[in-house]
XYZ file of C-alpha atoms in Angstrom:
177
model
C 109.649 112.956 117.669
C 111.002 113.018 114.168
C 113.140 110.334 112.509
C 116.375 112.304 112.915
C 115.942 112.495 116.682
C 115.048 108.801 116.872
C 118.129 107.895 114.814
C 120.371 110.034 117.016
C 118.955 108.421 120.153
C 119.397 104.940 118.658
C 123.055 105.715 117.812
C 123.698 106.924 121.350
C 121.954 103.888 122.845
C 124.054 101.545 120.688
C 127.306 103.277 121.592
C 126.491 103.325 125.315
C 125.152 99.752 125.567
C 127.152 97.172 127.487
C 128.588 94.613 125.101
C 128.383 91.518 127.320
C 124.953 92.018 128.849
C 123.044 93.883 126.132
C 124.628 93.806 122.686
C 126.043 90.265 122.589
C 122.814 88.440 123.503
C 120.720 90.684 121.251
C 122.996 90.263 118.231
C 123.097 86.485 118.741
C 119.294 86.394 118.896
C 119.021 88.439 115.690
C 121.452 86.145 113.871
C 119.530 83.023 114.933
C 116.226 84.578 113.895
C 117.195 86.355 110.664
C 120.204 84.404 109.389
C 119.484 80.755 110.255
C 122.044 79.467 107.731
C 124.874 81.484 109.275
C 127.014 79.776 111.870
C 126.873 81.876 115.019
C 130.099 83.884 115.311
C 132.025 83.752 118.551
C 131.930 86.626 121.041
C 135.361 87.900 119.971
C 134.216 88.292 116.359
C 131.010 90.019 117.435
C 133.063 92.337 119.661
C 135.232 93.161 116.627
C 132.095 94.012 114.629
C 130.709 96.258 117.371
C 134.062 98.010 117.814
C 134.251 98.554 114.038
C 130.749 100.028 113.957
C 131.406 102.369 116.877
C 134.711 103.549 115.396
C 133.752 103.805 111.723
C 130.023 103.983 111.149
C 128.678 107.265 112.493
C 125.250 106.526 111.075
C 124.879 102.996 112.508
C 121.851 103.028 114.769
C 119.828 99.820 114.550
C 121.042 96.321 115.376
C 118.502 94.904 112.936
C 120.554 96.370 110.061
C 123.217 93.766 110.909
C 120.926 90.984 109.754
C 118.398 92.707 107.501
C 120.202 95.744 106.158
C 123.417 97.203 104.848
C 125.650 95.387 107.305
C 124.837 91.737 106.519
C 128.282 91.498 104.931
C 129.746 90.992 108.396
C 128.281 87.483 108.314
C 128.693 86.376 104.719
C 130.998 86.062 101.736
C 130.247 86.171 98.040
C 129.332 82.716 96.740
C 128.841 83.702 93.105
C 130.519 86.149 90.752
C 127.258 87.744 89.659
C 127.808 91.075 91.385
C 131.499 91.141 90.435
C 130.573 90.630 86.794
C 128.294 93.658 87.066
C 131.321 95.891 87.770
C 133.961 94.160 85.635
C 134.245 91.669 82.828
C 135.553 88.213 83.711
C 139.077 88.570 82.267
C 139.739 91.961 83.857
C 138.386 90.705 87.177
C 140.693 87.663 87.032
C 143.667 89.891 86.172
C 142.883 92.291 89.023
C 142.349 89.479 91.537
C 145.602 87.763 90.523
C 147.393 91.081 91.058
C 145.697 91.533 94.469
C 146.854 88.085 95.553
C 150.460 88.905 94.724
C 150.736 92.636 95.469
C 152.979 93.742 98.279
C 150.345 95.690 100.186
C 146.630 96.364 100.181
C 147.278 99.940 101.291
C 145.070 102.198 99.169
C 147.871 104.561 98.159
C 149.961 101.610 96.934
C 146.929 100.211 95.106
C 146.331 103.571 93.438
C 149.964 103.842 92.349
C 149.994 100.277 91.015
C 146.690 100.778 89.163
C 148.067 103.886 87.458
C 151.304 102.088 86.526
C 149.267 99.276 84.947
C 146.922 101.655 83.138
C 143.913 100.478 85.142
C 141.104 102.661 86.392
C 141.627 102.928 90.146
C 137.878 103.137 90.788
C 137.351 99.868 88.873
C 140.022 98.172 91.001
C 138.322 99.419 94.171
C 134.971 98.116 92.898
C 136.500 94.671 92.282
C 137.959 94.691 95.802
C 134.742 95.820 97.488
C 132.474 93.362 95.665
C 134.905 90.502 96.267
C 135.111 91.278 99.983
C 131.486 92.104 100.810
C 129.419 91.306 97.677
C 128.164 94.873 97.510
C 129.055 97.914 95.459
C 128.462 100.185 98.454
C 129.949 100.029 101.901
C 132.811 101.216 104.040
C 135.996 102.555 102.460
C 138.418 99.882 101.235
C 140.936 100.900 103.900
C 138.369 100.121 106.613
C 137.402 96.805 105.013
C 141.044 95.706 104.802
C 141.554 96.766 108.407
C 138.461 94.853 109.540
C 139.140 91.619 107.653
C 142.940 91.751 107.731
C 145.135 91.180 104.690
C 145.144 87.396 105.148
C 141.337 87.114 104.994
C 141.176 89.612 102.111
C 143.627 87.540 100.098
C 141.677 84.383 100.921
C 138.525 86.021 99.558
C 140.407 87.118 96.416
C 141.598 83.541 95.917
C 138.105 82.147 96.521
C 136.642 84.553 93.954
C 139.251 83.480 91.395
C 138.052 79.918 91.956
C 134.437 80.980 91.486
C 135.282 82.887 88.289
C 137.212 79.922 86.920
C 134.407 77.446 87.553
C 132.740 76.207 84.349
C 129.281 77.472 85.362
C 130.522 81.017 86.009
C 132.362 81.003 82.678
C 129.117 80.153 80.874
C 127.208 82.817 82.815
C 129.886 85.402 81.989
C 129.640 84.603 78.267
C 125.869 85.086 78.353
C 126.137 88.630 79.744
């Protein structure tokens, strides 16, 4: 068997697995083993993650990638501004995050329109959003992230990142870049 066939089989197995009897206990075991500092999410949150993966991630095949791969963001939040400062300078990031806290909608077409009106690069705004939400420059489309987290949680993460950026230590780190 080649890797492509194995991946396809793994995707089918994941999509066909029973949540309560197979996926839930396995995911909980993986979290305990691989992410000991993460508080175990409740079953409803894990169900939301599985539903998101089935609906949006055609290539998702291995549960281990939840705790050791590209999907760890389901269980964490950025705790530093290091990655954000790799895609934006501190002042522009603060300006963008303040706008995101106050904007009417996190709908991508509204964000694009507002970015153009402000003379911002839309792709830079999306990078600030993505890194603030999942601490990664790669991942699902912004629309899917906003749908998964909900606007309330997104805005909370924007506010938290403003606090991180405004902390004295982050200000010193930003100046040294």
